[in-house]
mmCIF file of C-alpha atoms in Angstrom:
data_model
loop_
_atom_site.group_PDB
_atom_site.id
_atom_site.type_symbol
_atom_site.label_atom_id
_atom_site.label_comp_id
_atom_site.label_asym_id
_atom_site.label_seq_id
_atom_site.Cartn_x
_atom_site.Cartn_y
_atom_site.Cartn_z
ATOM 1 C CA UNK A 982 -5.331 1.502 -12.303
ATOM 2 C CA UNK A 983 -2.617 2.081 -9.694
ATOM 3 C CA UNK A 984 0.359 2.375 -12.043
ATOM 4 C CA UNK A 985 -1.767 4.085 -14.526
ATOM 5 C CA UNK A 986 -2.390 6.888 -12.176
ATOM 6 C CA UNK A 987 1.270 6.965 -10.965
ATOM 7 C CA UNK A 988 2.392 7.271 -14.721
ATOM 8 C CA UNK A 989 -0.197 9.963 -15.089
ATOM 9 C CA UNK A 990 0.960 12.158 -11.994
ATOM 10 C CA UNK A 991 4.454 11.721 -13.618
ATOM 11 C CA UNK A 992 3.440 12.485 -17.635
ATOM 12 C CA UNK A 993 1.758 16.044 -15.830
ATOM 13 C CA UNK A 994 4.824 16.959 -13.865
ATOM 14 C CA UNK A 995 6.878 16.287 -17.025
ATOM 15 C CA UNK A 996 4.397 18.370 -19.309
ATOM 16 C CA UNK A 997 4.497 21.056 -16.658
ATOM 17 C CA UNK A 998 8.557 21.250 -16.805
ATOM 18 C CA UNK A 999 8.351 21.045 -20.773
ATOM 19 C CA UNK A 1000 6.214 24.245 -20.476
ATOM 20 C CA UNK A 1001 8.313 25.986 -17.922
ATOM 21 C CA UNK A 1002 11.033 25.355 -20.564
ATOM 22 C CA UNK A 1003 8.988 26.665 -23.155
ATOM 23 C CA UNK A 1004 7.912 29.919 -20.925
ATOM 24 C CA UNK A 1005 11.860 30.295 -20.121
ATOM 25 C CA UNK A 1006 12.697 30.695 -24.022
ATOM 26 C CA UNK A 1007 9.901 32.983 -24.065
ATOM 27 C CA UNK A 1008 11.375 35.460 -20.952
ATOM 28 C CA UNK A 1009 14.755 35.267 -23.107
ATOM 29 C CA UNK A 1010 13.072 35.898 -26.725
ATOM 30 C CA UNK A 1011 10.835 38.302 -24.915
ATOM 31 C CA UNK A 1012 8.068 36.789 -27.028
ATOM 32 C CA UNK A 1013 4.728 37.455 -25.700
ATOM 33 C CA UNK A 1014 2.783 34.263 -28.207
ATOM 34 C CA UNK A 1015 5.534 31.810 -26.234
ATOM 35 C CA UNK A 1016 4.348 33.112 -22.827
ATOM 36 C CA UNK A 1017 1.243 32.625 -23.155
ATOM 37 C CA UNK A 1018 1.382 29.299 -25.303
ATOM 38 C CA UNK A 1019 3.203 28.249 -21.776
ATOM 39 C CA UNK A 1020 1.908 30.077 -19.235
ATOM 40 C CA UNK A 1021 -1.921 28.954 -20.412
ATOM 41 C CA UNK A 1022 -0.739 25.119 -21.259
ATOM 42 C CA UNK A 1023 0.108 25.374 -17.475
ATOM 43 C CA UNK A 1024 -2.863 26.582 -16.278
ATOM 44 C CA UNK A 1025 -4.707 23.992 -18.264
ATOM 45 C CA UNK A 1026 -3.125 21.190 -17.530
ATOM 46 C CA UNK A 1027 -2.882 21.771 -13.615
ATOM 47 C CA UNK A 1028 -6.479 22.623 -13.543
ATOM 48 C CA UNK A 1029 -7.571 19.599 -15.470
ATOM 49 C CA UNK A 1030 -5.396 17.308 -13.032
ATOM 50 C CA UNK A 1031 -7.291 18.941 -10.263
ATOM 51 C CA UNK A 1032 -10.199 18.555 -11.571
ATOM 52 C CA UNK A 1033 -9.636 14.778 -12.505
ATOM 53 C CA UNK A 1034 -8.340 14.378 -9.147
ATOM 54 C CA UNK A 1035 -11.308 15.788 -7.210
ATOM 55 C CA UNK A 1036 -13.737 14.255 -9.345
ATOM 56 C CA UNK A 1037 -12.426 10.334 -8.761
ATOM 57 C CA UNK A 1038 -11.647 11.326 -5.220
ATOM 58 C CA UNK A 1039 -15.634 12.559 -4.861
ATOM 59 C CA UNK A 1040 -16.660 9.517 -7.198
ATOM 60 C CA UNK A 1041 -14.831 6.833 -4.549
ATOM 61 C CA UNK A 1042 -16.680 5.355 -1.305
ATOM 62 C CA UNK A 1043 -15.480 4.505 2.452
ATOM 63 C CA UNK A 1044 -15.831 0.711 1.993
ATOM 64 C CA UNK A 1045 -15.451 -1.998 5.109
ATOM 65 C CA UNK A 1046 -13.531 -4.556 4.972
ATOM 66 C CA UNK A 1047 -13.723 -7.988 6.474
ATOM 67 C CA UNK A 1048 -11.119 -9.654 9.098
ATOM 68 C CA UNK A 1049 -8.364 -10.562 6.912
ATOM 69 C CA UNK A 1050 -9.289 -8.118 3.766
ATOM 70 C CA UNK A 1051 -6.245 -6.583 2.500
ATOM 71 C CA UNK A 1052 -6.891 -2.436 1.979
ATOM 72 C CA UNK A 1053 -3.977 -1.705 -0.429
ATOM 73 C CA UNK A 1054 -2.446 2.328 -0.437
ATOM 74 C CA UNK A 1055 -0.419 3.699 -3.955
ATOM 75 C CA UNK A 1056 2.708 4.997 -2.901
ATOM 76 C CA UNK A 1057 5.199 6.572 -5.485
ATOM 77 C CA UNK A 1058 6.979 3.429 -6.340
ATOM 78 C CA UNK A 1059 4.865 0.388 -4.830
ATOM 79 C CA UNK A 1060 1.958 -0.721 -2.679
ATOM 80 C CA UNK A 1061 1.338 -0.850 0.763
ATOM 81 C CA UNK A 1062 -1.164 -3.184 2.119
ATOM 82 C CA UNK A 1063 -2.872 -3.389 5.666
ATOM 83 C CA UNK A 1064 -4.888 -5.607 7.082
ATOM 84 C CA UNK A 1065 -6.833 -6.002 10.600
ATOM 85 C CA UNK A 1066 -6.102 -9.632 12.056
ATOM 86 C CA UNK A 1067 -7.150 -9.390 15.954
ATOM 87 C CA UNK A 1068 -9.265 -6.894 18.109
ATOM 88 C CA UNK A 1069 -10.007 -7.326 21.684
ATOM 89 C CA UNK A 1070 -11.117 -5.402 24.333
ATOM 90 C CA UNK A 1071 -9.765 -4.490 27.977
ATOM 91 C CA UNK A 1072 -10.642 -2.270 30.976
ATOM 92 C CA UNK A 1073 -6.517 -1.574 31.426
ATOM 93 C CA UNK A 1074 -3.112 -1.832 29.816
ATOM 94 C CA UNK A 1075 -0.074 -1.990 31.019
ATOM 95 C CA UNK A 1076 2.403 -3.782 32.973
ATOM 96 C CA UNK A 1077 1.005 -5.408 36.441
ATOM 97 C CA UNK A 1078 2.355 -2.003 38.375
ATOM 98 C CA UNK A 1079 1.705 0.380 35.351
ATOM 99 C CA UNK A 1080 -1.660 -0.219 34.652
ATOM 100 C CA UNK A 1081 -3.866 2.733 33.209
ATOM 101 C CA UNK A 1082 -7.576 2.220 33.145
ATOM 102 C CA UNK A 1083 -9.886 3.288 29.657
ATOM 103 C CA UNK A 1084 -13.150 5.792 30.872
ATOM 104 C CA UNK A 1085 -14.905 2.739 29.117
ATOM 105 C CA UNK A 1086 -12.595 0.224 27.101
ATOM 106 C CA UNK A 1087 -9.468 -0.080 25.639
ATOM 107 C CA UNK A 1088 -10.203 -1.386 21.777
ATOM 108 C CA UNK A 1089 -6.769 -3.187 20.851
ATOM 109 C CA UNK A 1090 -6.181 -4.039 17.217
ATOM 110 C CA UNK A 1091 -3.235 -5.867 15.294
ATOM 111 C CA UNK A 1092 -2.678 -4.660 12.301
ATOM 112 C CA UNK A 1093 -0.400 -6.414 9.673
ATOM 113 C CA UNK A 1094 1.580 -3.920 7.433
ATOM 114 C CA UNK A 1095 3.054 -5.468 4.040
ATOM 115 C CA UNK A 1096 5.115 -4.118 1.553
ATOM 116 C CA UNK A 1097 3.655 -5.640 -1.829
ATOM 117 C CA UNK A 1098 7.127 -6.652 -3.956
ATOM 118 C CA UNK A 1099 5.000 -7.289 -6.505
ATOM 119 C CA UNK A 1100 4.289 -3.746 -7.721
ATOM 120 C CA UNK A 1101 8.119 -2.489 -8.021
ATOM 121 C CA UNK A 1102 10.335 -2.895 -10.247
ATOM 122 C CA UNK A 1103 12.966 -5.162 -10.229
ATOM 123 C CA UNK A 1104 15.765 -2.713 -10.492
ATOM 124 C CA UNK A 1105 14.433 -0.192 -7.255
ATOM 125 C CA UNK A 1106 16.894 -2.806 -5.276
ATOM 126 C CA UNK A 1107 16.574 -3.496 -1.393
ATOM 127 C CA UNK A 1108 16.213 -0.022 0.142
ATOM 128 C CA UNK A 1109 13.822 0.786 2.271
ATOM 129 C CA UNK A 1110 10.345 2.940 1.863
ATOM 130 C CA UNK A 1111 8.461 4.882 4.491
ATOM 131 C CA UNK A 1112 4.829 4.930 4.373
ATOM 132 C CA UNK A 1113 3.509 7.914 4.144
ATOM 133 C CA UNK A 1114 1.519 9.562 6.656
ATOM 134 C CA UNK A 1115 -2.064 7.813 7.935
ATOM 135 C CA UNK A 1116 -4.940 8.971 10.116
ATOM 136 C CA UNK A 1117 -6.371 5.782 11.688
ATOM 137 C CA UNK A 1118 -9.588 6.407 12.977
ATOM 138 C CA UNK A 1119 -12.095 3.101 14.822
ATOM 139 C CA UNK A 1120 -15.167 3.861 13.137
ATOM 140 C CA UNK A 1121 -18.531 1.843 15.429
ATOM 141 C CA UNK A 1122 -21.296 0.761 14.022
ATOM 142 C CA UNK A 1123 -23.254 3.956 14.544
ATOM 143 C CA UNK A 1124 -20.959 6.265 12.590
ATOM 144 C CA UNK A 1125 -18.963 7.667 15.170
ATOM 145 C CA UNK A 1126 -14.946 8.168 14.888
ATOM 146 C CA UNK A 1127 -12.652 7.012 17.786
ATOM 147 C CA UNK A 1128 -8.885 8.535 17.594
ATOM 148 C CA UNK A 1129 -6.210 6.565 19.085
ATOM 149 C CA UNK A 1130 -5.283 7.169 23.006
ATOM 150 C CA UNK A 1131 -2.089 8.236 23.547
ATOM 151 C CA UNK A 1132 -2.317 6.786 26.813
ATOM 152 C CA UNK A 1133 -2.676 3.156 25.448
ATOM 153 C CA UNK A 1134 -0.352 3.237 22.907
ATOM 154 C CA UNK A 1135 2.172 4.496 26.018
ATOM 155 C CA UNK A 1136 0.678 1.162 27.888
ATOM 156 C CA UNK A 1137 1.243 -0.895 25.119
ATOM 157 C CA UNK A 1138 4.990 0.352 24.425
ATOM 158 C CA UNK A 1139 5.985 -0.237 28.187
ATOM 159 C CA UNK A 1140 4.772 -4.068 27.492
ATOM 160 C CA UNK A 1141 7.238 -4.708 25.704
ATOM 161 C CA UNK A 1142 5.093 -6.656 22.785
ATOM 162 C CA UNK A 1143 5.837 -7.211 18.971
ATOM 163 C CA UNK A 1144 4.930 -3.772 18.229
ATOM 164 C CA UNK A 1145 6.004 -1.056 15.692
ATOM 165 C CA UNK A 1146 4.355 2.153 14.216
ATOM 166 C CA UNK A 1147 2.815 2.343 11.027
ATOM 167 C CA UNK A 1148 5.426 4.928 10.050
ATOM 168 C CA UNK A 1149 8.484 2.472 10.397
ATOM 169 C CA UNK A 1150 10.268 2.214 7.176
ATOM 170 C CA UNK A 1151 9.866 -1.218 5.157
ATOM 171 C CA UNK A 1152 11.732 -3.569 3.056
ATOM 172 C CA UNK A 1153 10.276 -4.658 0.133
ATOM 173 C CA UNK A 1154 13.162 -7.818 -0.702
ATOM 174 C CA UNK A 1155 11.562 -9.963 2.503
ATOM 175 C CA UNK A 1156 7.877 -10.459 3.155
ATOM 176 C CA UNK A 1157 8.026 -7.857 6.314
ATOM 177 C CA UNK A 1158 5.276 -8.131 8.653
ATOM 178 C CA UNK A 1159 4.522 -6.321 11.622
ATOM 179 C CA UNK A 1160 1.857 -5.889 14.248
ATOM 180 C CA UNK A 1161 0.485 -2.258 15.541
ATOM 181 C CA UNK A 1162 -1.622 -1.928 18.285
ATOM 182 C CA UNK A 1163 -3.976 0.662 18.584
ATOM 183 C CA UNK A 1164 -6.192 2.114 21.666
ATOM 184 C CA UNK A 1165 -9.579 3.596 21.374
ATOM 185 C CA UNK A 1166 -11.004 4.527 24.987
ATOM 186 C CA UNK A 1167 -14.189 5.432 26.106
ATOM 187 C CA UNK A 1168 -15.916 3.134 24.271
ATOM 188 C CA UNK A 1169 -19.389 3.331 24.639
ATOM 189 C CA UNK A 1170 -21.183 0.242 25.788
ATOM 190 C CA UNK A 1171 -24.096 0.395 22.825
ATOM 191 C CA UNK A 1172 -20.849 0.272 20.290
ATOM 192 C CA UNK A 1173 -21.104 -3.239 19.762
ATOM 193 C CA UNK A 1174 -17.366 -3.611 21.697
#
């Protein structure tokens, strides 16, 4: 379904140039039957891909996966995959003299981030891709959404661990792996953390 819908967002934007075209030889014939065969093929075809857009995107669930699962995003030109491998909890973070304390806990995940080779093709070549943009949110079992502390991910940094954002570019000619740490504090102590 991934490439499908890839193919599909690319077949529009073509059809939506080919009428531009056609709406361009209409401005220069001055033909008023070509400017509207274009200028309505454009308004139906951009309001059907909204529609078919909204309609999957209100058909599809928030699911939960398990430690391990794999949650897979479509970019233009591959997958990206992420998966939660640790949590733990802690009062503080930090280095020894550095330590800042949560109002509750400090909910630390690792998070493995891989670049799926497997859904390129073979002539895209070695260069890199950056993910695009994510709102990570810890979700407890009650409902309620938990942003990530600034504060933490400053504690984590100055420990000097195997960390890197989720917005660092990634290879897709080496299985890359990395591990992100995330902070959620104030935790609240019927959370189940």
């Amino acid at each position: 379904m991934p490439r499908s819908s890839c193919f599909f967002f690319l077949g529009t934007i073509f059809t939506i140039g080919i009428c531009f075209l056609v709406l361009l030889y209409a401005a220069v014939r001055r033909s008023v039957f070509f400017a509207k065969l274009g200028g309505g093929a454009i308004l139906a075809i951009a309001t059907v891909y909204f529609l078919l857009l909204t309609g999957v995107s209100f058909a599809s669930s928030e699911e939960v996966l398990p430690a391990g699962g794999w949650k897979y995003f479509c970019e233009i030109d591959c997958h990206i995959a992420y998966s939660l491998i640790g949590a733990q909890t802690t009062d503080a973070l930090g280095p020894e003299l550095q330590q800042i304390s949560a109002h509750g806990k400090f909910v630390v995940l690792r998070v493995k981030t891989w670049f799926d080779e497997r859904t390129i093709s073979a002539h895209r070549g070695n260069g890199s891709l950056t993910p695009n943009a994510r709102k990570i949110f810890l979700v407890d079992d009650a409902g309620r959404r938990f942003a990530p502390s600034p504060e933490g991910q400053a504690a984590v940094g100055r420990l000097k661990l195997n960390s890197t954002p989720l917005t660092q570019p990634l290879r897709p000619a080496s299985p890359t792996r990395r591990i992100s740490f995330s902070m959620w504090p104030e935790m609240l102590r019927n959370s189940g953390y």
